[in-house]
Amino acid sequence: MTTIIDGKAVAKKVNEATATVVAELKQQGVQPGIAVIIVGEDPASQIYVRNKNRKATKLGLHSVVRQLPATTTQAELLSIIDDYNSDDSIHGILVQSPLPKQINEPLITLAIDPKKDVDGFHPTNVGKLLTNFPGKYPVANTPRGIMTLLAEYGVDPAGKQAVVIGRSTIVGKPMAALLTNANATVTIAHSRTQDLKALARTADILVVATGIAHLITGADIKPGATVIDVGMDRDENGKLVGDVDFDSAQDVAGLITPVPGGVGPMTIATLMQTTVELAKWSDLGE
Ligand SMILES: NC(=O)C1=CN([C@@H]2O[C@H](COP(=O)(O)OP(=O)(O)OC[C@H]3O[C@@H](n4cnc5c(N)ncnc54)[C@H](OP(=O)(O)O)[C@@H]3O)[C@@H](O)[C@H]2O)C=CC1
Ligand SMILES: Nc1nc(=O)c2c([nH]1)NC[C@@H]1CN(c3ccc(C(=O)N[C@@H](CCC(=O)O)C(=O)O)cc3)C=[N+]21
Ligand SMILES: [Mg+2]
C-alpha cells in the first residue's frame, strides 16, 4: 500500500498554528509583515506570488508585493531592500528568484538583514544551518516544509539513506543539510552525477528538485521508499507535473508527494510560519 502525502492537509495544520501566533502578536500590537520583491516576469514565480499573497492576507499578515520592471538596476534594487531593512512594519523580505542577469544575485542576498531573511538564503543563516547552530534563525522554506511533512507522516531520517537530486541554494543544499542534521546519511546528486538512476535506487528517502519533468520513474525507486517531488514542471500538454513520474512511482514508493498538492502548499505555509516567527523574535529582541 502506498501512502500519498497530503501536502494541503498538513499545510492547513501549519496555517492554523500560524493564525494562533498572529492573534497573540496582534494582542501585543504587532502585525507580522512580509515584503515580496519581483523583478521582471517569470511564470513559475507568478504562481508562487499569487498563492503566497492570498495566504498572507487570509492569515492577517501585512503583505506588500513590489513588482519591478525587468530593466531594474542593481543599485535600485539594493536601495529598495535598504528601505525594507529599516521599515519596522516589515519582518520578512523575499526577493523572488530568478533575477535578471544585470543583477548580481549573491550581492542581493547579502544586502538583506539576516533577521529579515525570510528565505533563509543569507550566508549568516545558511552558515547557521550548516553548523546546526543552536537558537533561532530562518531556514529555507521548501526544505523546512519537507521536514515537517516527513515528521507528520512518521518518517524519521535517522540512520536512513537519503538522496537529494539537485544542489541549488533554494532547495537541494539546505535539504541535504537538514537531513544531515536529522542524522540521515545523505548523498547530493546533480547534472554531473554518473549513474543517477542506480544512485536513486539506494535511497530510503529520495528528494527530487531538478526542474526536469518525469526525470525519475518507478524503475529508479527502492520499493517502499519515501519519495518527495519538489519539481514544478510542464509536460508536453502544458500540464503542471513534477520531476517524478507519479503514475509509475506510486506503485513502488511507500510514501509519495503529488504535484500539485504536495511540497508546494507546504512551501507557502512554511513561508508564513517563518514570517510570523521573524516578527515574534524581533518583538522579543532576539
Ligand atoms: N514546490 C516548491 O515549493 C518549489 C518548487 N521548485 C521547483 O523545483 C525545481 C528545482 O528548483 P531549483 O532547485 O530552484 O532549480 P535549479 O535550476 O536552481 O537547480 C536544479 C538542480 O538540478 C540539477 N539537475 C538538472 N538537471 C539534472 C539532471 N538531468 N540530472 C540530475 N540533476 C539535474 C542541477 O544540476 P547542476 O547544479 O549541475 O546544474 C541543479 O543542481 C524546479 O522545478 C522549481 O520550479 C523550486 C522551489 C520551490
Ligand atoms: N526567493 C524565492 N523563494 C522561493 O521559495 C521561490 C522563488 N524565489 N522562486 C520560485 C520558486 C517556486 N516556488 C513555489 C512555491 C510554491 C508553489 C505552490 O504553491 N505550488 C502549489 C500550487 C500549484 C498551482 O497553483 O498550480 C502546489 O504545488 O500544489 C509553487 C512554486 C517558490 N520559489
Ligand atoms: Mg506540490
mmCIF file of C-alpha atoms and ligand atoms in Angstrom:
data_model
loop_
_atom_site.group_PDB
_atom_site.id
_atom_site.type_symbol
_atom_site.label_atom_id
_atom_site.label_comp_id
_atom_site.label_asym_id
_atom_site.label_seq_id
_atom_site.Cartn_x
_atom_site.Cartn_y
_atom_site.Cartn_z
ATOM 1 C CA MET A 1 0.000 0.000 0.000
ATOM 2 C CA THR A 2 1.321 3.408 -0.962
ATOM 3 C CA THR A 3 0.579 6.496 1.107
ATOM 4 C CA ILE A 4 0.018 9.661 -0.890
ATOM 5 C CA ILE A 5 1.312 12.515 1.237
ATOM 6 C CA ASP A 6 -1.339 15.210 1.563
ATOM 7 C CA GLY A 7 0.604 18.480 1.496
ATOM 8 C CA LYS A 8 -2.588 20.524 1.535
ATOM 9 C CA ALA A 9 -3.821 18.914 4.746
ATOM 10 C CA VAL A 10 -0.501 19.385 6.549
ATOM 11 C CA ALA A 11 -0.249 22.952 5.232
ATOM 12 C CA LYS A 12 -3.692 23.637 6.702
ATOM 13 C CA LYS A 13 -2.485 22.419 10.085
ATOM 14 C CA VAL A 14 0.615 24.617 9.901
ATOM 15 C CA ASN A 15 -1.516 27.603 8.859
ATOM 16 C CA GLU A 16 -3.878 27.081 11.809
ATOM 17 C CA ALA A 17 -0.914 27.182 14.198
ATOM 18 C CA THR A 18 0.361 30.305 12.433
ATOM 19 C CA ALA A 19 -3.035 32.008 12.782
ATOM 20 C CA THR A 20 -2.897 31.431 16.555
ATOM 21 C CA VAL A 21 0.510 33.112 16.798
ATOM 22 C CA VAL A 22 -0.708 36.001 14.598
ATOM 23 C CA ALA A 23 -3.606 36.560 17.030
ATOM 24 C CA GLU A 24 -1.209 36.580 20.007
ATOM 25 C CA LEU A 25 1.129 39.027 18.315
ATOM 26 C CA LYS A 26 -1.754 41.331 17.384
ATOM 27 C CA GLN A 27 -2.779 41.479 21.042
ATOM 28 C CA GLN A 28 0.719 42.794 21.697
ATOM 29 C CA GLY A 29 0.264 45.370 18.944
ATOM 30 C CA VAL A 30 2.455 43.591 16.363
ATOM 31 C CA GLN A 31 1.201 42.721 12.885
ATOM 32 C CA PRO A 32 3.701 40.472 11.088
ATOM 33 C CA GLY A 33 4.637 41.938 7.711
ATOM 34 C CA ILE A 34 6.183 40.440 4.582
ATOM 35 C CA ALA A 35 7.560 42.246 1.526
ATOM 36 C CA VAL A 36 7.955 40.326 -1.721
ATOM 37 C CA ILE A 37 10.030 41.895 -4.471
ATOM 38 C CA ILE A 38 9.722 40.587 -8.033
ATOM 39 C CA VAL A 39 11.953 41.821 -10.816
ATOM 40 C CA GLY A 40 10.570 41.079 -14.283
ATOM 41 C CA GLU A 41 8.104 38.318 -15.120
ATOM 42 C CA ASP A 42 8.771 34.604 -14.582
ATOM 43 C CA PRO A 43 5.765 32.278 -14.984
ATOM 44 C CA ALA A 44 6.704 29.922 -12.072
ATOM 45 C CA SER A 45 7.264 32.936 -9.844
ATOM 46 C CA GLN A 46 3.824 34.324 -10.692
ATOM 47 C CA ILE A 47 2.097 31.188 -9.282
ATOM 48 C CA TYR A 48 4.173 31.446 -6.143
ATOM 49 C CA VAL A 49 3.495 35.179 -5.669
ATOM 50 C CA ARG A 50 -0.246 34.776 -6.239
ATOM 51 C CA ASN A 51 -0.536 31.874 -3.768
ATOM 52 C CA LYS A 52 1.525 33.435 -1.024
ATOM 53 C CA ASN A 53 -0.106 36.855 -1.240
ATOM 54 C CA ARG A 54 -3.531 35.215 -0.935
ATOM 55 C CA LYS A 55 -2.436 33.165 2.084
ATOM 56 C CA ALA A 56 -0.700 36.104 3.801
ATOM 57 C CA THR A 57 -3.838 38.225 3.539
ATOM 58 C CA LYS A 58 -6.010 35.356 4.775
ATOM 59 C CA LEU A 59 -3.797 34.899 7.840
ATOM 60 C CA GLY A 60 -3.980 38.616 8.644
ATOM 61 C CA LEU A 61 -0.420 39.495 7.755
ATOM 62 C CA HIS A 62 0.639 42.830 6.360
ATOM 63 C CA SER A 63 1.677 41.840 2.826
ATOM 64 C CA VAL A 64 3.422 44.062 0.313
ATOM 65 C CA VAL A 65 4.188 42.963 -3.255
ATOM 66 C CA ARG A 66 6.649 45.153 -5.125
ATOM 67 C CA GLN A 67 6.669 44.377 -8.873
ATOM 68 C CA LEU A 68 9.678 45.961 -10.600
ATOM 69 C CA PRO A 69 10.453 46.107 -14.322
ATOM 70 C CA ALA A 70 12.962 43.633 -15.824
ATOM 71 C CA THR A 71 15.247 46.616 -16.522
ATOM 72 C CA THR A 72 15.677 47.460 -12.807
ATOM 73 C CA THR A 73 19.322 48.138 -11.938
ATOM 74 C CA GLN A 74 21.213 46.544 -9.082
ATOM 75 C CA ALA A 75 21.539 49.932 -7.345
ATOM 76 C CA GLU A 76 17.759 50.458 -7.496
ATOM 77 C CA LEU A 77 17.081 47.008 -6.060
ATOM 78 C CA LEU A 78 19.659 47.492 -3.284
ATOM 79 C CA SER A 79 18.057 50.795 -2.335
ATOM 80 C CA ILE A 80 14.585 49.191 -2.107
ATOM 81 C CA ILE A 81 15.981 46.404 0.103
ATOM 82 C CA ASP A 82 17.566 49.049 2.307
ATOM 83 C CA ASP A 83 14.177 50.729 2.733
ATOM 84 C CA TYR A 84 12.561 47.446 3.866
ATOM 85 C CA ASN A 85 15.537 46.691 6.141
ATOM 86 C CA SER A 86 14.736 49.848 8.108
ATOM 87 C CA ASP A 87 10.917 49.543 7.862
ATOM 88 C CA ASP A 88 9.534 48.342 11.233
ATOM 89 C CA SER A 89 6.271 47.138 9.641
ATOM 90 C CA ILE A 90 8.207 44.553 7.575
ATOM 91 C CA HIS A 91 9.629 41.458 9.305
ATOM 92 C CA GLY A 92 10.347 39.310 6.262
ATOM 93 C CA ILE A 93 11.880 40.301 2.930
ATOM 94 C CA LEU A 94 11.756 37.913 -0.033
ATOM 95 C CA VAL A 95 13.388 38.704 -3.362
ATOM 96 C CA GLN A 96 11.869 36.338 -5.883
ATOM 97 C CA SER A 97 14.331 34.313 -7.919
ATOM 98 C CA PRO A 98 15.339 34.159 -10.751
ATOM 99 C CA LEU A 99 16.645 37.715 -11.145
ATOM 100 C CA PRO A 100 17.550 39.342 -14.483
ATOM 101 C CA LYS A 101 21.203 38.977 -15.474
ATOM 102 C CA GLN A 102 22.236 42.596 -14.804
ATOM 103 C CA ILE A 103 21.662 41.873 -11.115
ATOM 104 C CA ASN A 104 24.270 40.049 -9.027
ATOM 105 C CA GLU A 105 22.092 37.623 -7.048
ATOM 106 C CA PRO A 106 24.600 36.786 -4.236
ATOM 107 C CA LEU A 107 25.082 40.509 -3.591
ATOM 108 C CA ILE A 108 21.304 40.947 -3.194
ATOM 109 C CA THR A 109 21.154 38.025 -0.751
ATOM 110 C CA LEU A 110 23.919 39.674 1.283
ATOM 111 C CA ALA A 111 22.046 43.017 1.393
ATOM 112 C CA ILE A 112 19.001 41.621 3.224
ATOM 113 C CA ASP A 113 19.159 41.977 7.012
ATOM 114 C CA PRO A 114 19.719 38.355 8.226
ATOM 115 C CA LYS A 115 16.956 38.951 10.816
ATOM 116 C CA LYS A 116 14.513 39.711 7.957
ATOM 117 C CA ASP A 117 15.795 36.981 5.630
ATOM 118 C CA VAL A 118 12.546 35.034 5.341
ATOM 119 C CA ASP A 119 14.006 32.694 2.651
ATOM 120 C CA GLY A 120 16.973 31.772 4.869
ATOM 121 C CA PHE A 121 19.388 32.459 1.978
ATOM 122 C CA HIS A 122 21.751 34.926 3.710
ATOM 123 C CA PRO A 123 25.200 33.331 4.278
ATOM 124 C CA THR A 124 24.826 34.012 8.019
ATOM 125 C CA ASN A 125 21.677 31.883 8.141
ATOM 126 C CA VAL A 126 22.981 29.262 5.700
ATOM 127 C CA GLY A 127 26.111 29.001 7.869
ATOM 128 C CA LYS A 128 23.996 28.507 10.975
ATOM 129 C CA LEU A 129 22.013 25.753 9.264
ATOM 130 C CA LEU A 130 25.201 24.026 8.118
ATOM 131 C CA THR A 131 26.771 24.165 11.587
ATOM 132 C CA ASN A 132 23.451 23.099 13.186
ATOM 133 C CA PHE A 133 23.814 26.268 15.250
ATOM 134 C CA PRO A 134 21.602 26.476 18.331
ATOM 135 C CA GLY A 135 18.993 29.253 18.586
ATOM 136 C CA LYS A 136 16.523 30.903 16.285
ATOM 137 C CA TYR A 137 17.162 31.717 12.643
ATOM 138 C CA PRO A 138 15.292 31.307 9.363
ATOM 139 C CA VAL A 139 15.794 28.153 7.261
ATOM 140 C CA ALA A 140 14.821 27.794 3.567
ATOM 141 C CA ASN A 141 11.083 27.178 3.486
ATOM 142 C CA THR A 142 10.778 24.409 0.878
ATOM 143 C CA PRO A 143 13.195 22.002 2.617
ATOM 144 C CA ARG A 144 11.887 23.001 6.038
ATOM 145 C CA GLY A 145 8.339 22.262 4.860
ATOM 146 C CA ILE A 146 9.533 18.864 3.605
ATOM 147 C CA MET A 147 10.942 18.099 7.081
ATOM 148 C CA THR A 148 7.511 18.940 8.508
ATOM 149 C CA LEU A 149 5.880 16.527 6.037
ATOM 150 C CA LEU A 150 8.310 13.748 6.998
ATOM 151 C CA ALA A 151 7.607 14.307 10.704
ATOM 152 C CA GLU A 152 3.823 14.376 10.154
ATOM 153 C CA TYR A 153 3.993 11.045 8.330
ATOM 154 C CA GLY A 154 6.302 9.433 10.902
ATOM 155 C CA VAL A 155 9.323 9.182 8.594
ATOM 156 C CA ASP A 156 12.388 9.578 10.819
ATOM 157 C CA PRO A 157 15.511 10.287 8.709
ATOM 158 C CA ALA A 158 17.888 8.977 11.390
ATOM 159 C CA GLY A 159 20.073 6.190 10.016
ATOM 160 C CA LYS A 160 18.346 6.219 6.616
ATOM 161 C CA GLN A 161 19.979 6.595 3.218
ATOM 162 C CA ALA A 162 18.796 9.901 1.722
ATOM 163 C CA VAL A 163 19.499 11.003 -1.832
ATOM 164 C CA VAL A 164 18.825 14.623 -2.795
ATOM 165 C CA ILE A 165 18.826 15.255 -6.546
ATOM 166 C CA GLY A 166 19.600 18.955 -7.127
ATOM 167 C CA ARG A 167 22.120 21.251 -5.380
ATOM 168 C CA SER A 168 20.509 24.702 -5.507
ATOM 169 C CA THR A 169 20.691 27.218 -2.646
ATOM 170 C CA ILE A 170 16.903 27.300 -2.542
ATOM 171 C CA VAL A 171 16.203 23.550 -2.280
ATOM 172 C CA GLY A 172 18.942 20.934 -2.701
ATOM 173 C CA LYS A 173 21.716 22.200 -0.421
ATOM 174 C CA PRO A 174 19.548 23.223 2.555
ATOM 175 C CA MET A 175 17.573 19.974 2.152
ATOM 176 C CA ALA A 176 20.794 17.964 2.407
ATOM 177 C CA ALA A 177 21.841 19.992 5.482
ATOM 178 C CA LEU A 178 18.513 19.446 7.252
ATOM 179 C CA LEU A 179 18.574 15.706 6.538
ATOM 180 C CA THR A 180 22.197 15.508 7.737
ATOM 181 C CA ASN A 181 21.272 17.362 10.943
ATOM 182 C CA ALA A 182 18.443 14.820 11.343
ATOM 183 C CA ASN A 183 21.058 12.014 11.179
ATOM 184 C CA ALA A 184 20.353 10.653 7.694
ATOM 185 C CA THR A 185 23.263 9.525 5.515
ATOM 186 C CA VAL A 186 22.969 11.984 2.653
ATOM 187 C CA THR A 187 24.175 11.961 -0.940
ATOM 188 C CA ILE A 188 23.705 15.041 -3.139
ATOM 189 C CA ALA A 189 23.323 14.393 -6.876
ATOM 190 C CA HIS A 190 23.286 16.871 -9.772
ATOM 191 C CA SER A 191 23.637 17.114 -13.544
ATOM 192 C CA ARG A 192 27.204 15.746 -13.479
ATOM 193 C CA THR A 193 26.320 12.703 -11.372
ATOM 194 C CA GLN A 194 27.115 9.404 -13.063
ATOM 195 C CA ASP A 195 24.559 6.604 -12.959
ATOM 196 C CA LEU A 196 21.928 8.780 -11.293
ATOM 197 C CA LYS A 197 19.214 6.170 -11.525
ATOM 198 C CA ALA A 198 21.232 3.468 -9.739
ATOM 199 C CA LEU A 199 22.022 6.003 -7.012
ATOM 200 C CA ALA A 200 18.343 6.951 -6.712
ATOM 201 C CA ARG A 201 17.508 3.267 -6.148
ATOM 202 C CA THR A 202 19.694 3.241 -3.000
ATOM 203 C CA ALA A 203 17.534 5.900 -1.324
ATOM 204 C CA ASP A 204 15.186 5.261 1.576
ATOM 205 C CA ILE A 205 14.304 8.957 1.269
ATOM 206 C CA LEU A 206 14.525 10.411 -2.242
ATOM 207 C CA VAL A 207 14.105 14.165 -2.761
ATOM 208 C CA VAL A 208 13.986 15.296 -6.383
ATOM 209 C CA ALA A 209 14.471 19.004 -7.192
ATOM 210 C CA THR A 210 15.792 19.412 -10.723
ATOM 211 C CA GLY A 211 13.135 21.097 -12.845
ATOM 212 C CA ILE A 212 13.240 18.150 -15.308
ATOM 213 C CA ALA A 213 9.755 16.714 -15.851
ATOM 214 C CA HIS A 214 9.492 12.976 -15.069
ATOM 215 C CA LEU A 215 13.279 12.538 -14.612
ATOM 216 C CA ILE A 216 12.637 9.776 -12.058
ATOM 217 C CA THR A 217 10.298 6.857 -12.727
ATOM 218 C CA GLY A 218 9.151 3.825 -10.732
ATOM 219 C CA ALA A 219 12.131 1.804 -12.024
ATOM 220 C CA ASP A 220 14.518 4.230 -10.223
ATOM 221 C CA ILE A 221 12.879 3.876 -6.809
ATOM 222 C CA LYS A 222 13.659 1.424 -3.994
ATOM 223 C CA PRO A 223 10.462 -0.429 -3.055
ATOM 224 C CA GLY A 224 8.885 1.236 -0.033
ATOM 225 C CA ALA A 225 10.989 4.423 -0.266
ATOM 226 C CA THR A 226 9.683 7.867 0.665
ATOM 227 C CA VAL A 227 9.647 9.994 -2.494
ATOM 228 C CA ILE A 228 9.471 13.790 -2.257
ATOM 229 C CA ASP A 229 8.880 15.588 -5.557
ATOM 230 C CA VAL A 230 9.787 19.291 -5.486
ATOM 231 C CA GLY A 231 9.569 19.869 -9.246
ATOM 232 C CA MET A 232 7.085 22.309 -10.748
ATOM 233 C CA ASP A 233 7.350 21.466 -14.421
ATOM 234 C CA ARG A 234 5.140 21.453 -17.513
ATOM 235 C CA ASP A 235 4.576 18.311 -19.559
ATOM 236 C CA GLU A 236 4.143 18.281 -23.362
ATOM 237 C CA ASN A 237 0.476 19.303 -22.914
ATOM 238 C CA GLY A 238 1.349 22.231 -20.652
ATOM 239 C CA LYS A 239 0.045 20.458 -17.558
ATOM 240 C CA LEU A 240 1.778 21.062 -14.207
ATOM 241 C CA VAL A 241 3.821 17.952 -13.311
ATOM 242 C CA GLY A 242 6.731 17.069 -11.048
ATOM 243 C CA ASP A 243 10.247 15.701 -11.565
ATOM 244 C CA VAL A 244 8.863 12.251 -10.688
ATOM 245 C CA ASP A 245 6.600 10.221 -12.970
ATOM 246 C CA PHE A 246 3.831 9.838 -10.408
ATOM 247 C CA ASP A 247 1.939 7.027 -12.157
ATOM 248 C CA SER A 248 4.850 4.576 -12.278
ATOM 249 C CA ALA A 249 6.404 5.782 -8.998
ATOM 250 C CA GLN A 250 3.328 5.330 -6.860
ATOM 251 C CA ASP A 251 3.342 1.568 -7.456
ATOM 252 C CA VAL A 252 6.834 1.274 -5.935
ATOM 253 C CA ALA A 253 7.100 4.026 -3.304
ATOM 254 C CA GLY A 254 5.972 3.584 0.291
ATOM 255 C CA LEU A 255 5.050 7.261 0.571
ATOM 256 C CA ILE A 256 4.993 9.854 -2.210
ATOM 257 C CA THR A 257 4.093 13.526 -2.681
ATOM 258 C CA PRO A 258 1.847 14.520 -5.592
ATOM 259 C CA VAL A 259 2.292 17.623 -7.785
ATOM 260 C CA PRO A 260 0.323 19.787 -7.229
ATOM 261 C CA GLY A 261 -0.786 19.329 -3.635
ATOM 262 C CA GLY A 262 2.467 18.037 -2.136
ATOM 263 C CA VAL A 263 5.510 20.201 -1.475
ATOM 264 C CA GLY A 264 4.108 23.428 -2.986
ATOM 265 C CA PRO A 265 1.418 24.147 -0.373
ATOM 266 C CA MET A 266 3.967 23.374 2.354
ATOM 267 C CA THR A 267 6.395 25.955 0.946
ATOM 268 C CA ILE A 268 3.722 28.637 1.247
ATOM 269 C CA ALA A 269 2.619 27.553 4.737
ATOM 270 C CA THR A 270 6.228 27.417 5.935
ATOM 271 C CA LEU A 271 6.940 30.857 4.474
ATOM 272 C CA MET A 272 4.030 32.244 6.527
ATOM 273 C CA GLN A 273 5.284 30.361 9.585
ATOM 274 C CA THR A 274 8.765 31.848 9.146
ATOM 275 C CA THR A 275 7.417 35.391 8.650
ATOM 276 C CA VAL A 276 5.479 35.174 11.885
ATOM 277 C CA GLU A 277 8.494 33.720 13.706
ATOM 278 C CA LEU A 278 10.671 36.605 12.489
ATOM 279 C CA ALA A 279 8.067 39.069 13.807
ATOM 280 C CA LYS A 280 7.936 37.258 17.137
ATOM 281 C CA TRP A 281 11.709 37.075 17.501
ATOM 282 C CA SER A 282 12.157 40.770 16.677
ATOM 283 C CA ASP A 283 9.401 41.599 19.189
ATOM 284 C CA LEU A 284 11.375 39.654 21.822
ATOM 285 C CA GLY A 285 14.538 41.487 20.754
ATOM 286 C CA GLU A 286 16.128 38.187 19.666
HETATM 287 N N1 LIG B 1 7.270 23.215 -4.867
HETATM 288 C C1 LIG B 1 8.029 24.199 -4.406
HETATM 289 O O1 LIG B 1 7.754 24.736 -3.343
HETATM 290 C C2 LIG B 1 9.229 24.642 -5.144
HETATM 291 C C3 LIG B 1 9.476 24.097 -6.369
HETATM 292 N N2 LIG B 1 10.604 24.419 -7.065
HETATM 293 C C4 LIG B 1 10.815 23.686 -8.313
HETATM 294 O O2 LIG B 1 11.822 22.695 -8.056
HETATM 295 C C5 LIG B 1 12.629 22.506 -9.207
HETATM 296 C C6 LIG B 1 14.081 22.792 -8.849
HETATM 297 O O3 LIG B 1 14.201 24.142 -8.435
HETATM 298 P P1 LIG B 1 15.629 24.798 -8.107
HETATM 299 O O4 LIG B 1 16.348 23.984 -7.095
HETATM 300 O O5 LIG B 1 15.371 26.217 -7.843
HETATM 301 O O6 LIG B 1 16.337 24.616 -9.569
HETATM 302 P P2 LIG B 1 17.776 24.952 -10.108
HETATM 303 O O7 LIG B 1 17.645 25.029 -11.588
HETATM 304 O O8 LIG B 1 18.411 26.055 -9.350
HETATM 305 O O9 LIG B 1 18.607 23.616 -9.745
HETATM 306 C C7 LIG B 1 18.347 22.409 -10.393
HETATM 307 C C8 LIG B 1 19.325 21.358 -9.905
HETATM 308 O O10 LIG B 1 19.032 20.133 -10.575
HETATM 309 C C9 LIG B 1 20.201 19.618 -11.176
HETATM 310 N N3 LIG B 1 19.867 18.930 -12.406
HETATM 311 C C10 LIG B 1 19.382 19.473 -13.551
HETATM 312 N N4 LIG B 1 19.201 18.525 -14.487
HETATM 313 C C11 LIG B 1 19.580 17.350 -13.921
HETATM 314 C C12 LIG B 1 19.633 16.018 -14.383
HETATM 315 N N5 LIG B 1 19.283 15.701 -15.629
HETATM 316 N N6 LIG B 1 20.078 15.061 -13.538
HETATM 317 C C13 LIG B 1 20.449 15.386 -12.281
HETATM 318 N N7 LIG B 1 20.413 16.632 -11.789
HETATM 319 C C14 LIG B 1 19.994 17.603 -12.593
HETATM 320 C C15 LIG B 1 21.091 20.803 -11.431
HETATM 321 O O11 LIG B 1 22.425 20.367 -11.522
HETATM 322 P P3 LIG B 1 23.676 21.399 -11.717
HETATM 323 O O12 LIG B 1 23.883 22.022 -10.375
HETATM 324 O O13 LIG B 1 24.792 20.507 -12.115
HETATM 325 O O14 LIG B 1 23.258 22.356 -12.768
HETATM 326 C C16 LIG B 1 20.796 21.675 -10.218
HETATM 327 O O15 LIG B 1 21.619 21.328 -9.128
HETATM 328 C C17 LIG B 1 12.017 23.422 -10.264
HETATM 329 O O16 LIG B 1 11.086 22.678 -10.986
HETATM 330 C C18 LIG B 1 11.341 24.506 -9.458
HETATM 331 O O17 LIG B 1 10.293 25.120 -10.167
HETATM 332 C C19 LIG B 1 11.541 25.276 -6.534
HETATM 333 C C20 LIG B 1 11.341 25.850 -5.326
HETATM 334 C C21 LIG B 1 10.153 25.605 -4.538
HETATM 335 N N1 LIG B 2 13.213 33.780 -3.300
HETATM 336 C C1 LIG B 2 12.456 32.736 -3.708
HETATM 337 N N2 LIG B 2 11.962 31.860 -2.796
HETATM 338 C C2 LIG B 2 11.190 30.796 -3.203
HETATM 339 O O1 LIG B 2 10.762 29.981 -2.349
HETATM 340 C C3 LIG B 2 10.873 30.642 -4.609
HETATM 341 C C4 LIG B 2 11.416 31.594 -5.502
HETATM 342 N N3 LIG B 2 12.190 32.614 -5.027
HETATM 343 N N4 LIG B 2 11.168 31.497 -6.838
HETATM 344 C C5 LIG B 2 10.252 30.486 -7.385
HETATM 345 C C6 LIG B 2 10.210 29.233 -6.552
HETATM 346 C C7 LIG B 2 8.987 28.388 -6.822
HETATM 347 N N5 LIG B 2 8.258 28.329 -5.568
HETATM 348 C C8 LIG B 2 6.962 27.791 -5.414
HETATM 349 C C9 LIG B 2 6.353 27.655 -4.195
HETATM 350 C C10 LIG B 2 5.065 27.172 -4.056
HETATM 351 C C11 LIG B 2 4.308 26.802 -5.166
HETATM 352 C C12 LIG B 2 2.911 26.321 -4.989
HETATM 353 O O2 LIG B 2 2.101 26.944 -4.338
HETATM 354 N N6 LIG B 2 2.525 25.155 -5.557
HETATM 355 C C13 LIG B 2 1.190 24.597 -5.372
HETATM 356 C C14 LIG B 2 0.155 25.189 -6.313
HETATM 357 C C15 LIG B 2 0.349 24.967 -7.780
HETATM 358 C C16 LIG B 2 -0.708 25.685 -8.617
HETATM 359 O O3 LIG B 2 -1.383 26.608 -8.127
HETATM 360 O O4 LIG B 2 -0.871 25.277 -9.783
HETATM 361 C C17 LIG B 2 1.253 23.070 -5.470
HETATM 362 O O5 LIG B 2 2.317 22.534 -5.824
HETATM 363 O O6 LIG B 2 0.261 22.440 -5.144
HETATM 364 C C18 LIG B 2 4.896 26.931 -6.389
HETATM 365 C C19 LIG B 2 6.205 27.400 -6.520
HETATM 366 C C20 LIG B 2 8.945 29.039 -4.625
HETATM 367 N N7 LIG B 2 10.072 29.589 -5.110
HETATM 368 MG MG MG B 3 3.369 20.220 -4.955
#
